[in-house]
mmCIF file of C-alpha atoms in Angstrom:
data_model
loop_
_atom_site.group_PDB
_atom_site.id
_atom_site.type_symbol
_atom_site.label_atom_id
_atom_site.label_comp_id
_atom_site.label_asym_id
_atom_site.label_seq_id
_atom_site.Cartn_x
_atom_site.Cartn_y
_atom_site.Cartn_z
ATOM 1 C CA MET A 16 0.000 0.000 0.000
ATOM 2 C CA GLY A 17 1.033 3.614 -0.373
ATOM 3 C CA ARG A 18 2.221 5.830 2.448
ATOM 4 C CA ASP A 19 -0.141 8.007 4.454
ATOM 5 C CA PRO A 20 -0.109 11.747 3.563
ATOM 6 C CA ASP A 21 1.652 12.928 6.733
ATOM 7 C CA TYR A 22 4.474 10.415 6.416
ATOM 8 C CA LEU A 23 4.744 10.850 2.639
ATOM 9 C CA ALA A 24 5.088 14.612 3.057
ATOM 10 C CA PHE A 25 7.931 14.067 5.520
ATOM 11 C CA LEU A 26 9.749 11.736 3.119
ATOM 12 C CA ARG A 27 9.357 14.184 0.240
ATOM 13 C CA ARG A 28 10.851 16.941 2.391
ATOM 14 C CA ARG A 29 13.646 14.673 3.551
ATOM 15 C CA LEU A 30 14.574 13.504 0.056
ATOM 16 C CA GLY A 31 14.281 17.004 -1.359
ATOM 17 C CA GLU A 32 16.459 18.699 1.237
ATOM 18 C CA PRO A 33 20.182 19.132 0.673
ATOM 19 C CA PRO A 34 22.326 16.866 2.837
ATOM 20 C CA PRO A 35 23.479 18.361 6.137
ATOM 21 C CA ARG A 36 26.964 18.776 4.657
ATOM 22 C CA PRO A 37 28.341 18.751 1.099
ATOM 23 C CA PRO A 38 27.789 15.270 -0.397
ATOM 24 C CA ALA A 39 30.643 12.926 0.340
ATOM 25 C CA ALA A 40 32.057 10.589 -2.236
ATOM 26 C CA SER A 41 30.841 7.032 -1.869
ATOM 27 C CA PRO A 42 33.543 4.725 -0.534
ATOM 28 C CA PRO A 43 35.114 3.169 -3.643
ATOM 29 C CA GLU A 44 35.449 -0.559 -4.007
ATOM 30 C CA PRO A 45 38.848 -1.922 -2.982
ATOM 31 C CA PRO A 46 40.849 -2.902 -6.073
ATOM 32 C CA ALA A 47 40.408 -6.447 -7.287
ATOM 33 C CA GLY A 48 42.463 -8.825 -5.199
ATOM 34 C CA GLN A 49 42.808 -6.380 -2.304
ATOM 35 C CA ALA A 50 41.194 -7.263 0.998
ATOM 36 C CA ALA A 51 38.363 -4.945 1.993
ATOM 37 C CA GLY A 52 40.098 -4.171 5.271
ATOM 38 C CA ALA A 53 43.229 -2.940 3.475
ATOM 39 C CA VAL A 54 41.874 0.382 2.219
ATOM 40 C CA GLY A 55 43.863 3.158 0.657
ATOM 41 C CA ARG A 56 44.039 6.765 1.763
ATOM 42 C CA ASP A 57 41.304 7.962 -0.615
ATOM 43 C CA THR A 58 38.928 5.215 0.490
ATOM 44 C CA ALA A 59 39.594 5.933 4.159
ATOM 45 C CA ARG A 60 38.918 9.643 3.611
ATOM 46 C CA ALA A 61 35.660 8.901 1.776
ATOM 47 C CA ILE A 62 34.511 6.597 4.562
ATOM 48 C CA GLU A 63 35.203 9.241 7.205
ATOM 49 C CA ASP A 64 33.225 11.782 5.148
ATOM 50 C CA ALA A 65 30.340 9.317 4.863
ATOM 51 C CA ARG A 66 30.415 8.716 8.615
ATOM 52 C CA ARG A 67 30.257 12.444 9.334
ATOM 53 C CA GLU A 68 27.390 12.940 6.904
ATOM 54 C CA HIS A 69 25.468 10.012 8.393
ATOM 55 C CA ALA A 70 25.952 11.403 11.897
ATOM 56 C CA ALA A 71 24.846 14.865 10.810
ATOM 57 C CA ASP A 72 21.667 13.403 9.313
ATOM 58 C CA LEU A 73 20.792 11.596 12.553
ATOM 59 C CA ALA A 74 21.581 14.763 14.516
ATOM 60 C CA ARG A 75 18.486 16.386 12.986
ATOM 61 C CA SER A 76 16.390 14.337 15.416
ATOM 62 C CA PRO A 77 15.731 15.745 18.889
ATOM 63 C CA ARG A 78 17.191 14.117 21.985
ATOM 64 C CA PRO A 79 14.300 13.796 24.452
ATOM 65 C CA PRO A 80 15.232 13.631 28.143
ATOM 66 C CA VAL A 81 15.665 10.250 29.827
ATOM 67 C CA ALA A 82 15.826 9.920 33.616
ATOM 68 C CA LEU A 83 19.476 8.855 33.679
ATOM 69 C CA VAL A 84 21.996 8.868 30.836
ATOM 70 C CA ARG A 85 25.677 8.218 31.348
ATOM 71 C CA ASP A 86 28.620 6.992 29.334
ATOM 72 C CA VAL A 87 30.323 3.774 30.377
ATOM 73 C CA THR A 88 33.150 1.645 29.045
ATOM 74 C CA VAL A 89 32.615 -1.998 28.130
ATOM 75 C CA ASP A 90 35.441 -4.517 28.212
ATOM 76 C CA GLY A 91 35.727 -5.742 24.637
ATOM 77 C CA PRO A 92 37.784 -8.662 23.351
ATOM 78 C CA ALA A 93 40.410 -6.314 21.846
ATOM 79 C CA GLY A 94 40.117 -3.356 24.206
ATOM 80 C CA PRO A 95 37.555 -0.970 25.690
ATOM 81 C CA LEU A 96 34.320 -0.239 23.832
ATOM 82 C CA PRO A 97 32.332 3.003 24.219
ATOM 83 C CA ALA A 98 28.793 2.608 25.502
ATOM 84 C CA ARG A 99 25.946 4.742 26.809
ATOM 85 C CA LEU A 100 23.455 3.689 29.473
ATOM 86 C CA TYR A 101 19.863 4.963 29.380
ATOM 87 C CA HIS A 102 18.158 4.131 32.672
ATOM 88 C CA PRO A 103 14.517 4.813 33.643
ATOM 89 C CA GLY A 104 15.487 5.582 37.249
ATOM 90 C CA GLY A 105 13.969 4.180 40.410
ATOM 91 C CA ASP A 106 15.335 2.046 43.182
ATOM 92 C CA ARG A 107 14.774 -1.383 41.662
ATOM 93 C CA PRO A 108 17.143 -3.007 39.160
ATOM 94 C CA ALA A 109 15.732 -2.406 35.680
ATOM 95 C CA PRO A 110 15.383 -4.857 32.816
ATOM 96 C CA ALA A 111 17.613 -3.843 29.932
ATOM 97 C CA MET A 112 18.344 -4.218 26.245
ATOM 98 C CA VAL A 113 21.916 -4.241 24.911
ATOM 99 C CA TYR A 114 21.643 -2.340 21.624
ATOM 100 C CA PHE A 115 23.791 -2.357 18.466
ATOM 101 C CA HIS A 116 23.256 0.476 16.002
ATOM 102 C CA GLY A 117 22.644 0.285 12.286
ATOM 103 C CA GLY A 118 24.558 2.044 9.548
ATOM 104 C CA GLY A 119 25.635 -0.829 7.318
ATOM 105 C CA TRP A 120 28.317 -1.924 9.836
ATOM 106 C CA VAL A 121 30.556 0.882 8.475
ATOM 107 C CA LEU A 122 28.646 3.973 9.649
ATOM 108 C CA GLY A 123 27.121 5.019 12.954
ATOM 109 C CA ASP A 124 28.289 5.158 16.540
ATOM 110 C CA VAL A 125 26.945 5.583 20.065
ATOM 111 C CA ASP A 126 26.552 9.349 19.864
ATOM 112 C CA SER A 127 24.955 9.539 16.421
ATOM 113 C CA TYR A 128 22.321 6.959 17.420
ATOM 114 C CA ASP A 129 21.606 8.716 20.717
ATOM 115 C CA PRO A 130 18.234 10.127 19.487
ATOM 116 C CA VAL A 131 17.150 6.652 18.353
ATOM 117 C CA VAL A 132 17.977 4.960 21.655
ATOM 118 C CA ARG A 133 16.380 7.745 23.695
ATOM 119 C CA ALA A 134 13.140 7.204 21.782
ATOM 120 C CA LEU A 135 13.299 3.448 22.381
ATOM 121 C CA ALA A 136 14.062 3.951 26.073
ATOM 122 C CA LEU A 137 11.082 6.255 26.540
ATOM 123 C CA ALA A 138 8.753 4.014 24.537
ATOM 124 C CA SER A 139 9.732 0.877 26.464
ATOM 125 C CA GLY A 140 10.317 2.168 29.986
ATOM 126 C CA VAL A 141 13.284 -0.189 30.406
ATOM 127 C CA ALA A 142 17.022 0.470 30.401
ATOM 128 C CA TRP A 143 19.126 0.406 27.234
ATOM 129 C CA LEU A 144 22.882 0.054 26.850
ATOM 130 C CA SER A 145 24.020 1.280 23.428
ATOM 131 C CA VAL A 146 27.407 -0.239 22.553
ATOM 132 C CA GLY A 147 29.879 1.040 19.983
ATOM 133 C CA TYR A 148 31.357 -1.989 18.256
ATOM 134 C CA ARG A 149 34.438 -1.983 16.037
ATOM 135 C CA ARG A 150 33.555 -1.174 12.432
ATOM 136 C CA PRO A 151 34.836 -2.186 9.019
ATOM 137 C CA PRO A 152 36.849 -1.605 6.953
ATOM 138 C CA GLU A 153 39.296 -1.137 9.817
ATOM 139 C CA HIS A 154 37.788 -4.090 11.675
ATOM 140 C CA PRO A 155 35.771 -6.442 9.435
ATOM 141 C CA PHE A 156 33.971 -9.638 10.449
ATOM 142 C CA PRO A 157 34.225 -11.212 12.984
ATOM 143 C CA ALA A 158 35.358 -8.205 15.056
ATOM 144 C CA PRO A 159 31.930 -6.467 15.290
ATOM 145 C CA LEU A 160 30.238 -9.728 16.265
ATOM 146 C CA ASP A 161 32.945 -10.571 18.792
ATOM 147 C CA ASP A 162 32.322 -7.159 20.367
ATOM 148 C CA ALA A 163 28.570 -7.740 20.455
ATOM 149 C CA VAL A 164 28.919 -11.082 22.247
ATOM 150 C CA ALA A 165 31.427 -9.642 24.705
ATOM 151 C CA ALA A 166 29.161 -6.665 25.404
ATOM 152 C CA VAL A 167 26.225 -8.885 26.368
ATOM 153 C CA ARG A 168 28.445 -10.935 28.665
ATOM 154 C CA TRP A 169 29.933 -7.798 30.228
ATOM 155 C CA THR A 170 26.511 -6.240 30.819
ATOM 156 C CA THR A 171 25.249 -9.328 32.604
ATOM 157 C CA ALA A 172 28.389 -9.574 34.738
ATOM 158 C CA HIS A 173 28.233 -5.877 35.715
ATOM 159 C CA ALA A 174 24.456 -5.550 35.972
ATOM 160 C CA GLY A 175 24.555 -4.712 39.672
ATOM 161 C CA ARG A 176 26.653 -1.571 39.349
ATOM 162 C CA LEU A 177 24.643 -0.493 36.291
ATOM 163 C CA GLY A 178 21.345 -0.757 38.160
ATOM 164 C CA LEU A 179 20.152 -3.599 35.929
ATOM 165 C CA ASP A 180 18.458 -6.909 36.587
ATOM 166 C CA PRO A 181 20.863 -9.605 35.315
ATOM 167 C CA ALA A 182 17.987 -12.041 34.849
ATOM 168 C CA ARG A 183 16.164 -9.700 32.420
ATOM 169 C CA ILE A 184 18.695 -8.602 29.812
ATOM 170 C CA GLY A 185 17.984 -8.815 26.108
ATOM 171 C CA VAL A 186 19.813 -7.938 22.916
ATOM 172 C CA ALA A 187 18.641 -5.523 20.205
ATOM 173 C CA GLY A 188 19.710 -3.951 16.948
ATOM 174 C CA ASP A 189 18.441 -2.340 13.784
ATOM 175 C CA SER A 190 19.522 -3.112 10.229
ATOM 176 C CA ALA A 191 23.205 -4.161 10.402
ATOM 177 C CA GLY A 192 22.895 -4.006 14.185
ATOM 178 C CA GLY A 193 19.995 -6.429 13.867
ATOM 179 C CA GLN A 194 22.328 -8.889 12.172
ATOM 180 C CA LEU A 195 24.771 -8.529 15.065
ATOM 181 C CA ALA A 196 21.996 -8.909 17.650
ATOM 182 C CA ALA A 197 20.582 -12.032 15.985
ATOM 183 C CA ALA A 198 24.013 -13.613 15.579
ATOM 184 C CA ALA A 199 24.986 -12.777 19.173
ATOM 185 C CA ALA A 200 21.736 -14.272 20.465
ATOM 186 C CA ALA A 201 22.508 -17.467 18.567
ATOM 187 C CA LEU A 202 26.049 -17.700 19.922
ATOM 188 C CA LEU A 203 24.778 -17.106 23.463
ATOM 189 C CA ARG A 204 21.759 -19.406 23.288
ATOM 190 C CA THR A 205 23.114 -22.061 25.639
ATOM 191 C CA ALA A 206 21.896 -21.861 29.214
ATOM 192 C CA GLY A 207 23.952 -19.534 31.353
ATOM 193 C CA PRO A 208 23.925 -16.083 32.915
ATOM 194 C CA ALA A 209 24.750 -14.317 29.639
ATOM 195 C CA ARG A 210 21.927 -15.918 27.638
ATOM 196 C CA PRO A 211 19.652 -13.093 26.444
ATOM 197 C CA VAL A 212 16.041 -13.404 27.527
ATOM 198 C CA LEU A 213 14.856 -11.507 24.420
ATOM 199 C CA GLN A 214 16.067 -10.461 20.990
ATOM 200 C CA LEU A 215 14.695 -7.372 19.241
ATOM 201 C CA LEU A 216 15.466 -7.208 15.525
ATOM 202 C CA VAL A 217 14.331 -4.079 13.671
ATOM 203 C CA TYR A 218 14.426 -4.350 9.863
ATOM 204 C CA PRO A 219 17.412 -6.688 10.271
ATOM 205 C CA ALA A 220 19.864 -7.932 7.641
ATOM 206 C CA LEU A 221 19.686 -11.703 8.091
ATOM 207 C CA ASP A 222 20.922 -13.238 4.823
ATOM 208 C CA LEU A 223 24.166 -11.727 3.564
ATOM 209 C CA ARG A 224 24.683 -14.057 0.625
ATOM 210 C CA ASP A 225 23.385 -11.389 -1.744
ATOM 211 C CA VAL A 226 21.711 -7.994 -1.822
ATOM 212 C CA PRO A 227 17.966 -8.352 -2.427
ATOM 213 C CA PRO A 228 16.391 -6.054 -5.002
ATOM 214 C CA ALA A 229 14.629 -2.928 -3.826
ATOM 215 C CA PRO A 230 10.841 -3.202 -4.026
ATOM 216 C CA PRO A 231 8.996 -0.884 -6.410
ATOM 217 C CA ASP A 232 8.232 2.411 -4.704
ATOM 218 C CA PRO A 233 4.455 2.982 -4.587
ATOM 219 C CA ASP A 234 4.876 6.766 -4.612
ATOM 220 C CA GLY A 235 7.768 7.101 -7.028
ATOM 221 C CA LEU A 236 10.094 8.646 -4.469
ATOM 222 C CA PRO A 237 13.623 9.515 -5.679
ATOM 223 C CA TRP A 238 15.701 7.388 -3.308
ATOM 224 C CA PRO A 239 19.484 7.799 -3.671
ATOM 225 C CA PRO A 240 21.556 4.878 -4.981
ATOM 226 C CA SER A 241 22.159 2.099 -2.476
ATOM 227 C CA ASN A 242 25.635 1.284 -1.154
ATOM 228 C CA VAL A 243 24.551 -1.986 0.455
ATOM 229 C CA ARG A 244 26.705 -4.213 -1.739
ATOM 230 C CA ARG A 245 29.802 -2.153 -0.953
ATOM 231 C CA ALA A 246 29.037 -2.243 2.765
ATOM 232 C CA LEU A 247 28.661 -6.027 2.624
ATOM 233 C CA ARG A 248 32.036 -6.431 0.980
ATOM 234 C CA LEU A 249 33.697 -4.225 3.585
ATOM 235 C CA TYR A 250 32.044 -6.107 6.446
ATOM 236 C CA LEU A 251 32.631 -9.634 5.187
ATOM 237 C CA ASP A 252 36.201 -9.117 3.951
ATOM 238 C CA GLY A 253 36.132 -12.531 2.293
ATOM 239 C CA ALA A 254 34.211 -14.388 5.018
ATOM 240 C CA ASP A 255 31.727 -17.012 3.847
ATOM 241 C CA PRO A 256 28.288 -15.317 3.882
ATOM 242 C CA ALA A 257 26.587 -18.702 4.278
ATOM 243 C CA ARG A 258 27.951 -19.147 7.810
ATOM 244 C CA PRO A 259 25.064 -18.911 10.310
ATOM 245 C CA GLU A 260 26.924 -16.354 12.427
ATOM 246 C CA VAL A 261 27.046 -14.171 9.287
ATOM 247 C CA SER A 262 23.558 -14.937 7.986
ATOM 248 C CA PRO A 263 21.346 -15.829 10.983
ATOM 249 C CA LEU A 264 18.519 -16.806 8.625
ATOM 250 C CA LEU A 265 20.612 -19.853 7.694
ATOM 251 C CA ASP A 266 20.871 -21.200 11.254
ATOM 252 C CA PRO A 267 20.330 -24.940 10.694
ATOM 253 C CA ASP A 268 18.579 -25.413 14.039
ATOM 254 C CA PRO A 269 16.901 -22.326 15.552
ATOM 255 C CA ARG A 270 15.576 -24.268 18.516
ATOM 256 C CA GLY A 271 16.606 -22.778 21.820
ATOM 257 C CA LEU A 272 16.965 -19.219 20.559
ATOM 258 C CA PRO A 273 15.584 -16.475 22.828
ATOM 259 C CA PRO A 274 12.061 -15.173 22.203
ATOM 260 C CA ALA A 275 12.082 -12.609 19.423
ATOM 261 C CA ILE A 276 10.425 -9.335 18.563
ATOM 262 C CA ILE A 277 10.919 -8.660 14.861
ATOM 263 C CA ALA A 278 9.879 -5.319 13.372
ATOM 264 C CA THR A 279 9.703 -4.834 9.613
ATOM 265 C CA ALA A 280 9.150 -1.970 7.189
ATOM 266 C CA GLU A 281 6.770 -2.594 4.311
ATOM 267 C CA HIS A 282 8.837 -0.820 1.648
ATOM 268 C CA ASP A 283 12.164 -2.375 2.647
ATOM 269 C CA ARG A 284 14.261 -4.780 0.610
ATOM 270 C CA LEU A 285 15.061 -6.656 3.859
ATOM 271 C CA ARG A 286 11.432 -7.322 4.835
ATOM 272 C CA PRO A 287 11.204 -10.801 3.209
ATOM 273 C CA GLN A 288 14.287 -11.932 5.172
ATOM 274 C CA ALA A 289 12.759 -10.801 8.447
ATOM 275 C CA GLU A 290 9.448 -12.490 7.675
ATOM 276 C CA ASP A 291 11.198 -15.726 6.691
ATOM 277 C CA HIS A 292 13.217 -15.605 9.914
ATOM 278 C CA ALA A 293 10.079 -15.114 11.974
ATOM 279 C CA GLY A 294 8.510 -18.126 10.288
ATOM 280 C CA ARG A 295 11.547 -20.336 10.898
ATOM 281 C CA LEU A 296 11.721 -19.327 14.552
ATOM 282 C CA ARG A 297 8.036 -20.064 15.079
ATOM 283 C CA ALA A 298 8.374 -23.437 13.368
ATOM 284 C CA ALA A 299 11.214 -24.226 15.791
ATOM 285 C CA GLY A 300 9.055 -23.361 18.804
ATOM 286 C CA VAL A 301 10.599 -19.942 19.503
ATOM 287 C CA PRO A 302 8.026 -17.327 20.614
ATOM 288 C CA VAL A 303 7.893 -14.503 18.052
ATOM 289 C CA THR A 304 6.128 -11.148 18.010
ATOM 290 C CA LEU A 305 6.084 -9.765 14.467
ATOM 291 C CA ILE A 306 5.471 -6.014 14.234
ATOM 292 C CA THR A 307 4.647 -5.118 10.648
ATOM 293 C CA GLY A 308 5.580 -1.580 9.693
ATOM 294 C CA THR A 309 2.760 -0.993 7.238
ATOM 295 C CA GLY A 310 3.553 1.865 4.883
ATOM 296 C CA LEU A 311 7.010 2.414 6.393
ATOM 297 C CA ASP A 312 10.575 2.370 5.086
ATOM 298 C CA HIS A 313 13.982 1.198 6.260
ATOM 299 C CA GLY A 314 15.297 3.683 8.799
ATOM 300 C CA PHE A 315 12.009 4.652 10.433
ATOM 301 C CA LEU A 316 13.395 4.348 13.988
ATOM 302 C CA GLY A 317 14.956 7.777 13.560
ATOM 303 C CA TRP A 318 11.870 9.476 12.128
ATOM 304 C CA GLY A 319 9.338 9.323 14.950
ATOM 305 C CA SER A 320 9.759 13.025 15.731
ATOM 306 C CA PHE A 321 8.784 14.020 12.193
ATOM 307 C CA ALA A 322 5.727 11.921 11.296
ATOM 308 C CA ARG A 323 2.968 10.050 13.123
ATOM 309 C CA ARG A 324 3.328 6.652 11.475
ATOM 310 C CA PRO A 325 6.958 5.993 12.449
ATOM 311 C CA ALA A 326 6.197 7.386 15.921
ATOM 312 C CA ARG A 327 3.415 4.831 16.342
ATOM 313 C CA ALA A 328 5.751 2.052 15.172
ATOM 314 C CA VAL A 329 8.358 3.043 17.771
ATOM 315 C CA ASP A 330 5.620 3.026 20.420
ATOM 316 C CA ARG A 331 4.553 -0.483 19.372
ATOM 317 C CA ILE A 332 8.128 -1.731 19.532
ATOM 318 C CA GLY A 333 8.588 -0.180 22.964
ATOM 319 C CA ALA A 334 5.353 -1.682 24.269
ATOM 320 C CA ALA A 335 6.363 -5.140 23.024
ATOM 321 C CA VAL A 336 9.777 -4.880 24.706
ATOM 322 C CA ARG A 337 8.203 -3.671 27.955
ATOM 323 C CA ALA A 338 5.686 -6.521 27.960
ATOM 324 C CA ALA A 339 8.367 -9.122 27.245
ATOM 325 C CA LEU A 340 10.813 -7.912 29.893
ATOM 326 C CA THR A 341 8.379 -7.073 32.672
ATOM 327 C CA ALA A 342 5.984 -10.005 32.408
ATOM 328 C CA PRO A 343 5.984 -12.146 35.545
ATOM 329 C CA PRO A 344 7.718 -15.492 35.126
ATOM 330 C CA PRO A 345 5.417 -18.446 34.466
ATOM 331 C CA ALA A 346 4.179 -20.214 37.572
ATOM 332 C CA PRO A 347 6.003 -23.494 38.259
ATOM 333 C CA ARG A 348 4.120 -26.618 37.318
ATOM 334 C CA PRO A 349 2.837 -28.633 40.246
ATOM 335 C CA ALA A 350 4.817 -31.732 41.038
ATOM 336 C CA SER A 351 3.429 -34.965 39.702
ATOM 337 C CA PRO A 352 1.779 -37.108 42.402
#
């Protein structure tokens, strides 16, 4: 279906506005035979320009107040990782989501995604820990995933001093961060204190074997060219995209994965992957809440301040997270006579 008038007007304004800084050159492909992580000076400069432009775009969103926000440092496998804690306040330990930002693995960081996480924190009423993982091309796969797994383990181990409930910690991410969240949840699925109790995947990338085609745009909007294929090459750096920790949709046995909340966007090339993943999880007995973003596009988490439809989607995601993390545990079954 087409987009509603309020949301469509926002997108037309957004696509018609000049970028927040002069357009940066797209990161060129590494020369044939050169590893993606071994970039030249021109490529590195273009990537830094793209990162600044991406951050400036996200900075257009307001940063609503949260009861407690403070920066912390997470112990990563190769050194400290920057992180930011958003806490609802109160005396009781709060349930929490460990969040990994989007941006095609290459772009984004804790500060640029601050408006997004603030909106999620307010919508859910639980705590969020946004973690800055190492990014390609400087640090291709598996470094970002190693950081994600380590961050979940660190959060659980240090829950007490963070004001968090170690028994109610989940993992979350959008787009590329959704791939990291899903893969981390799979690697941590075995019983233990670091096993996430929930995974939230928002328009996630779950099958990296190829770039799916963009769906036809119902309103003929002039979207800029996609750099997804380039981002994939920089992230994978030659890794086999059919490995389940790269493409969580290909997990041969999803049984035992944490309950999932999966949010899609109707006009998103990644939507079929997310829907297929939801179906596979359900078939394996994993509880799934599928939030369909009717009339929405990839990236809507950052647009709730500008249009009603993405704002309602963020509210639905927050309500689902709150319900999943604050529900009382099931009553124990009576012993057999």
